[in-house]
PDB file of C-alpha atoms in Angstrom:
ATOM      1  CA  MET U1419     -18.649  17.217 -41.202  1.00 36.00           C
ATOM      2  CA  LYS U1420     -19.455  20.885 -41.104  1.00 33.00           C
ATOM      3  CA  LYS U1421     -15.981  21.045 -43.426  1.00 36.00           C
ATOM      4  CA  ARG U1422     -17.475  17.335 -45.664  1.00 38.00           C
ATOM      5  CA  TRP U1423     -20.486  20.093 -46.333  1.00 36.00           C
ATOM      6  CA  LEU U1424     -18.880  23.516 -47.325  1.00 37.00           C
ATOM      7  CA  VAL U1425     -16.982  21.166 -49.910  1.00 38.00           C
ATOM      8  CA  SER U1426     -20.138  19.969 -51.512  1.00 41.00           C
ATOM      9  CA  LEU U1427     -21.589  23.415 -51.854  1.00 37.00           C
ATOM     10  CA  LEU U1428     -18.081  24.492 -53.663  1.00 37.00           C
ATOM     11  CA  VAL U1429     -18.636  21.680 -56.000  1.00 38.00           C
ATOM     12  CA  ALA U1430     -22.413  22.409 -57.051  1.00 43.00           C
ATOM     13  CA  ALA U1431     -21.477  25.632 -57.369  1.00 43.00           C
ATOM     14  CA  ALA U1432     -18.666  25.126 -59.878  1.00 41.00           C
ATOM     15  CA  LEU U1433     -20.847  22.554 -61.767  1.00 41.00           C
ATOM     16  CA  THR U1434     -22.910  25.458 -62.677  1.00 43.00           C
ATOM     17  CA  ALA U1435     -21.359  28.026 -63.262  1.00 44.00           C
ATOM     18  CA  CYS U1436     -18.777  25.890 -66.325  1.00 42.00           C
ATOM     19  CA  SER U1437     -20.162  25.495 -69.387  1.00 42.00           C
ATOM     20  CA  SER U1438     -20.444  22.335 -71.353  1.00 44.00           C
ATOM     21  CA  ALA U1439     -16.826  23.372 -73.661  1.00 41.00           C
ATOM     22  CA  ALA U1440     -15.372  23.427 -69.945  1.00 42.00           C
ATOM     23  CA  ALA U1441     -16.851  19.979 -68.732  1.00 45.00           C
ATOM     24  CA  GLU U1442     -13.416  18.548 -68.129  1.00 50.00           C
ATOM     25  CA  THR U1443     -11.705  21.287 -66.413  1.00 46.00           C
ATOM     26  CA  THR U1444     -14.947  21.355 -64.326  1.00 46.00           C
ATOM     27  CA  ALA U1445     -14.000  18.006 -63.550  1.00 50.00           C
ATOM     28  CA  GLU U1446     -10.393  17.989 -62.338  1.00 54.00           C
ATOM     29  CA  THR U1447     -11.511  21.527 -60.325  1.00 48.00           C
ATOM     30  CA  THR U1448     -13.996  19.552 -58.988  1.00 50.00           C
ATOM     31  CA  ALA U1449     -11.243  16.462 -58.710  1.00 52.00           C
ATOM     32  CA  THR U1450      -9.507  18.735 -57.200  1.00 53.00           C
ATOM     33  CA  VAL U1451     -10.978  20.207 -54.274  1.00 46.00           C
ATOM     34  CA  THR U1452     -12.328  17.271 -53.092  1.00 53.00           C
ATOM     35  CA  GLU U1453      -8.555  15.785 -52.759  1.00 58.00           C
ATOM     36  CA  ALA U1454      -7.837  18.750 -50.611  1.00 52.00           C
ATOM     37  CA  ALA U1455     -10.796  18.764 -48.572  1.00 51.00           C
ATOM     38  CA  GLU U1456     -10.345  14.891 -47.520  1.00 53.00           C
ATOM     39  CA  SER U1457      -6.318  16.199 -47.109  1.00 55.00           C
ATOM     40  CA  GLU U1458      -7.811  18.579 -44.782  1.00 54.00           C
ATOM     41  CA  VAL U1459     -10.278  15.817 -42.851  1.00 51.00           C
ATOM     42  CA  LEU U1460      -7.403  13.145 -42.931  1.00 52.00           C
ATOM     43  CA  THR U1461      -5.124  16.098 -41.804  1.00 59.00           C
ATOM     44  CA  ASP U1462      -7.603  17.414 -39.030  1.00 59.00           C
ATOM     45  CA  ALA U1463      -7.976  13.730 -38.206  1.00 60.00           C
ATOM     46  CA  GLU U1464      -4.521  13.194 -37.739  1.00 62.00           C
ATOM     47  CA  THR U1465      -4.453  16.174 -35.695  1.00 62.00           C
ATOM     48  CA  GLU U1466      -7.313  15.396 -33.256  1.00 66.00           C
ATOM     49  CA  THR U1467      -4.461  11.909 -32.914  1.00 67.00           C
ATOM     50  CA  GLU U1468      -1.361  13.307 -32.788  1.00 65.00           C
ATOM     51  CA  THR U1469      -3.208  15.772 -30.296  1.00 68.00           C
ATOM     52  CA  ALA U1470      -4.801  12.937 -28.122  1.00 68.00           C
ATOM     53  CA  GLU U1471      -1.214  11.127 -28.136  1.00 66.00           C
ATOM     54  CA  THR U1472       0.438  13.603 -27.240  1.00 67.00           C
ATOM     55  CA  GLU U1473      -2.221  14.704 -24.402  1.00 67.00           C
ATOM     56  CA  GLU U1474      -2.352  10.248 -22.906  1.00 68.00           C
ATOM     57  CA  ILE U1475       1.906  10.943 -22.849  1.00 69.00           C
ATOM     58  CA  THR U1476       1.742  14.038 -20.781  1.00 65.00           C
ATOM     59  CA  ALA U1477      -1.191  12.116 -19.149  1.00 68.00           C
ATOM     60  CA  ASP U1478       1.260   9.663 -18.201  1.00 70.00           C
ATOM     61  CA  THR U1479       4.090  11.012 -18.212  1.00 71.00           C
ATOM     62  CA  THR U1480       2.239  13.407 -15.374  1.00 72.00           C
ATOM     63  CA  ASP U1481       0.898  10.417 -13.616  1.00 74.00           C
ATOM     64  CA  GLU U1482       4.035   8.961 -12.974  1.00 78.00           C
ATOM     65  CA  SER U1483       5.626  12.003 -11.634  1.00 76.00           C
ATOM     66  CA  ALA U1484       2.812  11.713  -8.832  1.00 76.00           C
ATOM     67  CA  ASN U1485       3.556   8.147  -8.134  1.00 80.00           C
ATOM     68  CA  ALA U1486       7.126   8.645  -8.387  1.00 79.00           C
ATOM     69  CA  GLY U1487       6.829  11.781  -5.542  1.00 78.00           C
ATOM     70  CA  ILE U1488       4.561   9.486  -3.839  1.00 79.00           C
ATOM     71  CA  SER U1489       6.255   6.360  -3.502  1.00 82.00           C
ATOM     72  CA  GLU U1490       9.545   9.085  -2.620  1.00 85.00           C
ATOM     73  CA  ALA U1491       7.925  11.097  -0.130  1.00 82.00           C
ATOM     74  CA  PHE U1492       6.776   7.203   1.936  1.00 79.00           C
ATOM     75  CA  ALA U1493      10.265   6.193   1.870  1.00 83.00           C
ATOM     76  CA  GLN U1494      11.643   9.469   3.445  1.00 83.00           C
ATOM     77  CA  TYR U1495       8.610   8.158   6.130  1.00 79.00           C
ATOM     78  CA  LEU U1496       9.125   4.833   6.258  1.00 80.00           C
ATOM     79  CA  THR U1497      13.161   6.432   7.887  1.00 81.00           C
ATOM     80  CA  GLU U1498      11.571   8.760  10.064  1.00 82.00           C
ATOM     81  CA  VAL U1499       8.333   6.673  11.875  1.00 83.00           C
ATOM     82  CA  LYS U1500       8.117   5.761  15.775  1.00 85.00           C
ATOM     83  CA  THR U1501       6.718   2.995  17.232  1.00 91.00           C
ATOM     84  CA  ASN U1502       3.231   3.949  18.643  1.00 93.00           C
ATOM     85  CA  GLN U1503       1.994   3.327  22.082  1.00 91.00           C
ATOM     86  CA  TYR U1504      -1.138   4.882  22.327  1.00 93.00           C
ATOM     87  CA  PHE U1505      -4.121   3.916  20.557  1.00 95.00           C
ATOM     88  CA  GLU U1506      -7.402   4.466  19.788  1.00 95.00           C
ATOM     89  CA  ASP U1507     -10.960   1.889  20.433  1.00 95.00           C
ATOM     90  CA  THR U1508     -11.852   3.043  16.668  1.00 96.00           C
ATOM     91  CA  PRO U1509     -12.269  -0.601  15.089  1.00 97.00           C
ATOM     92  CA  VAL U1510      -9.644  -0.816  11.829  1.00 98.00           C
ATOM     93  CA  PRO U1511     -12.220  -1.554   8.389  1.00 97.00           C
ATOM     94  CA  GLU U1512     -12.049  -5.297   7.637  1.00 97.00           C
ATOM     95  CA  GLU U1513     -11.142  -4.148   4.019  1.00 98.00           C
ATOM     96  CA  ASP U1514      -7.826  -2.040   5.732  1.00 98.00           C
ATOM     97  CA  ALA U1515      -7.344  -5.703   7.295  1.00 98.00           C
ATOM     98  CA  ARG U1516      -7.196  -8.292   4.445  1.00 98.00           C
ATOM     99  CA  MET U1517      -5.377  -5.799   2.603  1.00 98.00           C
ATOM    100  CA  ILE U1518      -2.448  -4.907   5.440  1.00 98.00           C
ATOM    101  CA  LEU U1519      -3.188  -9.373   5.252  1.00 98.00           C
ATOM    102  CA  GLU U1520      -2.891  -9.536   1.374  1.00 98.00           C
ATOM    103  CA  ALA U1521       0.993  -7.750   1.807  1.00 97.00           C
ATOM    104  CA  GLY U1522       2.544 -10.605   4.397  1.00 98.00           C
ATOM    105  CA  ILE U1523       0.753 -13.052   2.549  1.00 97.00           C
ATOM    106  CA  ASN U1524       3.361 -11.668  -0.799  1.00 97.00           C
ATOM    107  CA  ALA U1525       5.826 -10.943   1.136  1.00 96.00           C
ATOM    108  CA  GLN U1526       8.758 -13.130   0.183  1.00 95.00           C
ATOM    109  CA  SER U1527      10.047 -16.353   1.588  1.00 95.00           C
ATOM    110  CA  GLY U1528      13.018 -18.661   1.141  1.00 93.00           C
ATOM    111  CA  MET U1529      11.569 -20.808  -1.990  1.00 94.00           C
ATOM    112  CA  ASN U1530       8.593 -18.465  -1.830  1.00 92.00           C
ATOM    113  CA  MET U1531       7.613 -21.726   0.954  1.00 93.00           C
ATOM    114  CA  GLN U1532       5.056 -19.140   2.830  1.00 95.00           C
ATOM    115  CA  ASN U1533       5.831 -21.092   6.252  1.00 96.00           C
ATOM    116  CA  TRP U1534       4.056 -18.780   8.501  1.00 97.00           C
ATOM    117  CA  HIS U1535      -0.016 -17.711   8.940  1.00 98.00           C
ATOM    118  CA  PHE U1536      -1.204 -15.314  10.714  1.00 98.00           C
ATOM    119  CA  THR U1537      -3.950 -14.189  13.644  1.00 98.00           C
ATOM    120  CA  ALA U1538      -6.114 -10.826  12.928  1.00 98.00           C
ATOM    121  CA  VAL U1539      -8.027 -10.756  16.332  1.00 98.00           C
ATOM    122  CA  THR U1540     -10.289  -8.944  17.292  1.00 98.00           C
ATOM    123  CA  SER U1541     -12.177  -9.254  20.084  1.00 97.00           C
ATOM    124  CA  HIS U1542     -10.451  -7.706  23.098  1.00 97.00           C
ATOM    125  CA  GLU U1543     -11.870 -10.638  25.514  1.00 97.00           C
ATOM    126  CA  VAL U1544      -9.493 -12.771  23.411  1.00 97.00           C
ATOM    127  CA  LEU U1545      -5.998 -10.157  24.001  1.00 97.00           C
ATOM    128  CA  GLN U1546      -6.928  -9.118  27.549  1.00 97.00           C
ATOM    129  CA  GLN U1547      -6.704 -12.777  28.242  1.00 97.00           C
ATOM    130  CA  ILE U1548      -3.239 -13.334  26.707  1.00 97.00           C
ATOM    131  CA  ALA U1549      -2.409 -10.198  28.779  1.00 96.00           C
ATOM    132  CA  ASP U1550      -3.239 -11.316  31.614  1.00 96.00           C
ATOM    133  CA  ASP U1551      -1.820 -14.718  31.611  1.00 96.00           C
ATOM    134  CA  MET U1552       1.301 -13.053  30.437  1.00 95.00           C
ATOM    135  CA  SER U1553       1.074 -10.474  33.578  1.00 92.00           C
ATOM    136  CA  ALA U1554       0.032 -13.605  36.101  1.00 90.00           C
ATOM    137  CA  GLY U1555       3.737 -14.848  34.369  1.00 72.00           C
ATOM    138  CA  MET U1556       5.549 -11.727  35.400  1.00 67.00           C
ATOM    139  CA  PRO U1557       7.599 -11.216  38.690  1.00 63.00           C
ATOM    140  CA  ALA U1558       6.367  -7.376  40.437  1.00 52.00           C
ATOM    141  CA  GLY U1559       7.539  -4.646  38.722  1.00 52.00           C
ATOM    142  CA  ALA U1560       9.257  -5.898  35.119  1.00 52.00           C
ATOM    143  CA  MET U1561       7.423  -4.492  32.985  1.00 52.00           C
ATOM    144  CA  GLY U1562       8.799  -1.058  34.756  1.00 51.00           C
ATOM    145  CA  GLY U1563       7.230   2.344  35.174  1.00 50.00           C
ATOM    146  CA  THR U1564       6.691   3.866  31.561  1.00 53.00           C
ATOM    147  CA  ALA U1565       3.373   3.098  30.256  1.00 68.00           C
ATOM    148  CA  LYS U1566       4.455   1.549  26.694  1.00 84.00           C
ATOM    149  CA  ALA U1567       0.937   0.027  24.398  1.00 91.00           C
ATOM    150  CA  GLY U1568       0.819  -3.873  25.383  1.00 94.00           C
ATOM    151  CA  ILE U1569      -1.153  -6.734  23.400  1.00 96.00           C
ATOM    152  CA  ALA U1570      -4.263  -5.865  24.803  1.00 96.00           C
ATOM    153  CA  ASP U1571      -4.168  -1.810  23.440  1.00 96.00           C
ATOM    154  CA  ALA U1572      -4.435  -2.329  20.330  1.00 97.00           C
ATOM    155  CA  PRO U1573      -7.651  -2.445  18.036  1.00 98.00           C
ATOM    156  CA  LEU U1574      -5.816  -5.477  15.980  1.00 98.00           C
ATOM    157  CA  VAL U1575      -3.587  -6.998  16.477  1.00 98.00           C
ATOM    158  CA  ILE U1576      -2.036  -9.406  13.279  1.00 98.00           C
ATOM    159  CA  LEU U1577      -0.021 -13.110  15.383  1.00 98.00           C
ATOM    160  CA  ILE U1578       1.952 -13.814  13.338  1.00 98.00           C
ATOM    161  CA  SER U1579       3.353 -17.574  13.573  1.00 98.00           C
ATOM    162  CA  CYS U1580       6.026 -19.767  11.969  1.00 98.00           C
ATOM    163  CA  GLY U1581       7.325 -22.985  11.227  1.00 96.00           C
ATOM    164  CA  ASP U1582      11.379 -24.030  13.045  1.00 95.00           C
ATOM    165  CA  GLY U1583      14.030 -22.351  11.437  1.00 95.00           C
ATOM    166  CA  LYS U1584      11.988 -19.860   9.313  1.00 96.00           C
ATOM    167  CA  GLU U1585      11.675 -16.254  10.981  1.00 96.00           C
ATOM    168  CA  TYR U1586      13.226 -14.648   8.918  1.00 96.00           C
ATOM    169  CA  ASP U1587      10.376 -15.632   6.514  1.00 97.00           C
ATOM    170  CA  ALA U1588       8.428 -14.651   9.533  1.00 97.00           C
ATOM    171  CA  GLY U1589       9.828 -11.394  10.079  1.00 97.00           C
ATOM    172  CA  LEU U1590      10.281 -10.042   6.739  1.00 97.00           C
ATOM    173  CA  ALA U1591       6.023 -10.934   6.507  1.00 98.00           C
ATOM    174  CA  THR U1592       5.489  -8.783   9.267  1.00 98.00           C
ATOM    175  CA  GLN U1593       7.462  -5.446   8.214  1.00 96.00           C
ATOM    176  CA  ALA U1594       5.533  -6.120   4.597  1.00 97.00           C
ATOM    177  CA  MET U1595       2.195  -5.875   7.034  1.00 98.00           C
ATOM    178  CA  ASN U1596       3.075  -2.742   8.908  1.00 97.00           C
ATOM    179  CA  SER U1597       4.792  -0.945   6.162  1.00 96.00           C
ATOM    180  CA  ALA U1598       1.305  -1.430   4.605  1.00 97.00           C
ATOM    181  CA  ALA U1599      -0.778  -0.372   7.442  1.00 97.00           C
ATOM    182  CA  LEU U1600       1.486   2.581   7.675  1.00 95.00           C
ATOM    183  CA  ALA U1601       0.348   3.987   4.265  1.00 94.00           C
ATOM    184  CA  LEU U1602      -2.773   3.391   5.480  1.00 96.00           C
ATOM    185  CA  GLY U1603      -2.159   5.683   8.086  1.00 94.00           C
ATOM    186  CA  TYR U1604      -2.048   3.873  11.162  1.00 96.00           C
ATOM    187  CA  GLY U1605      -0.175   3.609  13.056  1.00 96.00           C
ATOM    188  CA  THR U1606       2.200   0.041  14.554  1.00 97.00           C
ATOM    189  CA  LYS U1607       3.941  -1.363  17.207  1.00 96.00           C
ATOM    190  CA  ILE U1608       5.637  -4.515  16.417  1.00 97.00           C
ATOM    191  CA  ILE U1609       6.238  -7.119  19.734  1.00 97.00           C
ATOM    192  CA  SER U1610       7.670 -10.720  20.447  1.00 96.00           C
ATOM    193  CA  SER U1611       6.549 -10.655  23.858  1.00 95.00           C
ATOM    194  CA  PRO U1612       3.455 -12.610  23.741  1.00 97.00           C
ATOM    195  CA  SER U1613       5.737 -15.643  23.188  1.00 97.00           C
ATOM    196  CA  MET U1614       6.212 -16.716  27.018  1.00 95.00           C
ATOM    197  CA  VAL U1615       2.110 -17.004  27.265  1.00 97.00           C
ATOM    198  CA  LEU U1616       1.418 -18.158  23.747  1.00 98.00           C
ATOM    199  CA  ASN U1617       4.958 -20.565  23.310  1.00 97.00           C
ATOM    200  CA  GLY U1618       4.019 -22.207  27.496  1.00 96.00           C
ATOM    201  CA  GLU U1619       1.783 -24.169  29.013  1.00 95.00           C
ATOM    202  CA  LYS U1620      -0.374 -23.225  27.676  1.00 96.00           C
ATOM    203  CA  GLN U1621       0.878 -23.713  24.451  1.00 97.00           C
ATOM    204  CA  ALA U1622      -1.450 -26.495  23.050  1.00 97.00           C
ATOM    205  CA  GLU U1623      -4.781 -24.259  24.301  1.00 97.00           C
ATOM    206  CA  TYR U1624      -4.178 -21.170  22.466  1.00 98.00           C
ATOM    207  CA  LYS U1625      -3.444 -23.190  19.284  1.00 97.00           C
ATOM    208  CA  GLU U1626      -6.374 -24.099  19.220  1.00 97.00           C
ATOM    209  CA  GLN U1627      -8.209 -21.135  20.471  1.00 97.00           C
ATOM    210  CA  LEU U1628      -6.544 -18.760  17.382  1.00 98.00           C
ATOM    211  CA  GLY U1629      -5.628 -20.846  14.703  1.00 97.00           C
ATOM    212  CA  ILE U1630      -2.316 -21.631  15.228  1.00 98.00           C
ATOM    213  CA  PRO U1631      -1.195 -24.431  12.665  1.00 97.00           C
ATOM    214  CA  ASP U1632       0.804 -27.924  15.102  1.00 96.00           C
ATOM    215  CA  GLU U1633       3.247 -27.465  12.761  1.00 96.00           C
ATOM    216  CA  MET U1634       3.960 -24.023  13.536  1.00 98.00           C
ATOM    217  CA  ALA U1635       4.851 -21.028  17.010  1.00 98.00           C
ATOM    218  CA  PHE U1636       4.203 -18.410  17.921  1.00 98.00           C
ATOM    219  CA  VAL U1637       7.277 -15.058  17.561  1.00 98.00           C
ATOM    220  CA  GLY U1638       5.942 -11.576  17.439  1.00 97.00           C
ATOM    221  CA  ALA U1639       2.916  -9.445  16.865  1.00 98.00           C
ATOM    222  CA  LEU U1640       1.869  -6.740  14.989  1.00 98.00           C
ATOM    223  CA  LEU U1641      -0.871  -4.348  17.059  1.00 98.00           C
ATOM    224  CA  ILE U1642      -2.504  -1.911  14.698  1.00 98.00           C
ATOM    225  CA  GLY U1643      -4.409   0.961  15.720  1.00 97.00           C
ATOM    226  CA  GLU U1644      -5.806   4.927  14.409  1.00 96.00           C
ATOM    227  CA  ALA U1645      -2.651   6.300  16.484  1.00 94.00           C
ATOM    228  CA  ILE U1646      -3.860   9.037  19.303  1.00 90.00           C
ATOM    229  CA  ASP U1647      -2.243  12.642  19.408  1.00 77.00           C
ATOM    230  CA  THR U1648       0.385  12.897  22.510  1.00 70.00           C
ATOM    231  CA  SER U1649       1.888  15.794  20.789  1.00 60.00           C
ATOM    232  CA  THR U1650       0.480  18.250  24.126  1.00 55.00           C
ATOM    233  CA  LEU U1651       2.279  15.816  26.930  1.00 54.00           C
ATOM    234  CA  ASP U1652       5.394  14.820  28.610  1.00 50.00           C
ATOM    235  CA  ALA U1653       6.848  12.392  25.801  1.00 47.00           C
ATOM    236  CA  ASP U1654       9.469  11.243  28.269  1.00 45.00           C
ATOM    237  CA  ALA U1655       6.778  10.039  30.616  1.00 43.00           C
ATOM    238  CA  ILE U1656       5.292   8.663  27.416  1.00 48.00           C
ATOM    239  CA  THR U1657       7.532   6.224  25.231  1.00 50.00           C
ATOM    240  CA  GLY U1658      10.993   6.443  26.736  1.00 56.00           C
ATOM    241  CA  PRO U1659      12.987   6.261  23.000  1.00 60.00           C
ATOM    242  CA  THR U1660      15.676   5.317  22.540  1.00 68.00           C
ATOM    243  CA  GLU U1661      18.026   6.690  20.289  1.00 77.00           C
ATOM    244  CA  ARG U1662      19.157   5.000  16.897  1.00 79.00           C
ATOM    245  CA  ASN U1663      22.805   4.141  15.921  1.00 86.00           C
ATOM    246  CA  ASP U1664      24.625   6.799  14.190  1.00 87.00           C
ATOM    247  CA  PHE U1665      23.759   6.210   9.953  1.00 86.00           C
ATOM    248  CA  SER U1666      27.872   5.239   9.703  1.00 85.00           C
ATOM    249  CA  GLU U1667      28.378   2.874  12.724  1.00 87.00           C
ATOM    250  CA  MET U1668      25.394   0.315  10.729  1.00 87.00           C
ATOM    251  CA  THR U1669      26.392   0.293   7.414  1.00 92.00           C
ATOM    252  CA  THR U1670      29.266  -0.673   4.646  1.00 92.00           C
ATOM    253  CA  PHE U1671      29.681   0.379   1.781  1.00 93.00           C
ATOM    254  CA  ILE U1672      31.509  -1.850  -0.876  1.00 93.00           C
ATOM    255  CA  ASN U1673      31.504   0.012  -4.270  1.00 94.00           C
TER     256      ASN U1673
END
């Protein structure tokens, strides 16, 4: 706007200074000045557009680099994360629980059959009932002397059930939910031991209580919660972890 206002002043001054004999020359001069001004304004507009586009491209590139860095960091994290054995009592917010469940719902499955069901349990009473039934069905000392997180030791437990022969699909869904929970900063543990109870003599009772479809059976449980920092404790007495097999022993590359 300022440049257009300046052009108007220049045109007016030129018209006032010129005589009637130089009217044609004045008109040509005016047209030239106007065209130059409009060209300058157009150039500025183009420059502003180019600058905006450059800034947008730079922002997109920065975002892509940041996202790539985050993705790489999380991929690396998945190669190092360990099963969690101690959970805080702090409840998992419902919005986080729903996001974790959405990861399972959207996991891959054969022919996209989605032949699974997830039961999110936050009731310690229900989880303790399962734990007590498990203990009652185990021989004395069967759990060993090392303390490890059980089904009643996390604030959120997702029970995974599936149709017969769909265990692989259920495993994919379980891992998807596990990764989502890890991405949200939670500690996790996957167990299958409750199957002795949930698929045992009380199966019908538990199916009704937990909303498990009649045609499905329990296959695993995902324990989720804030991890307790055990860095100051004796690691051997906490987790009793086993060593991972060497990469070369577990993989084959065919080029």
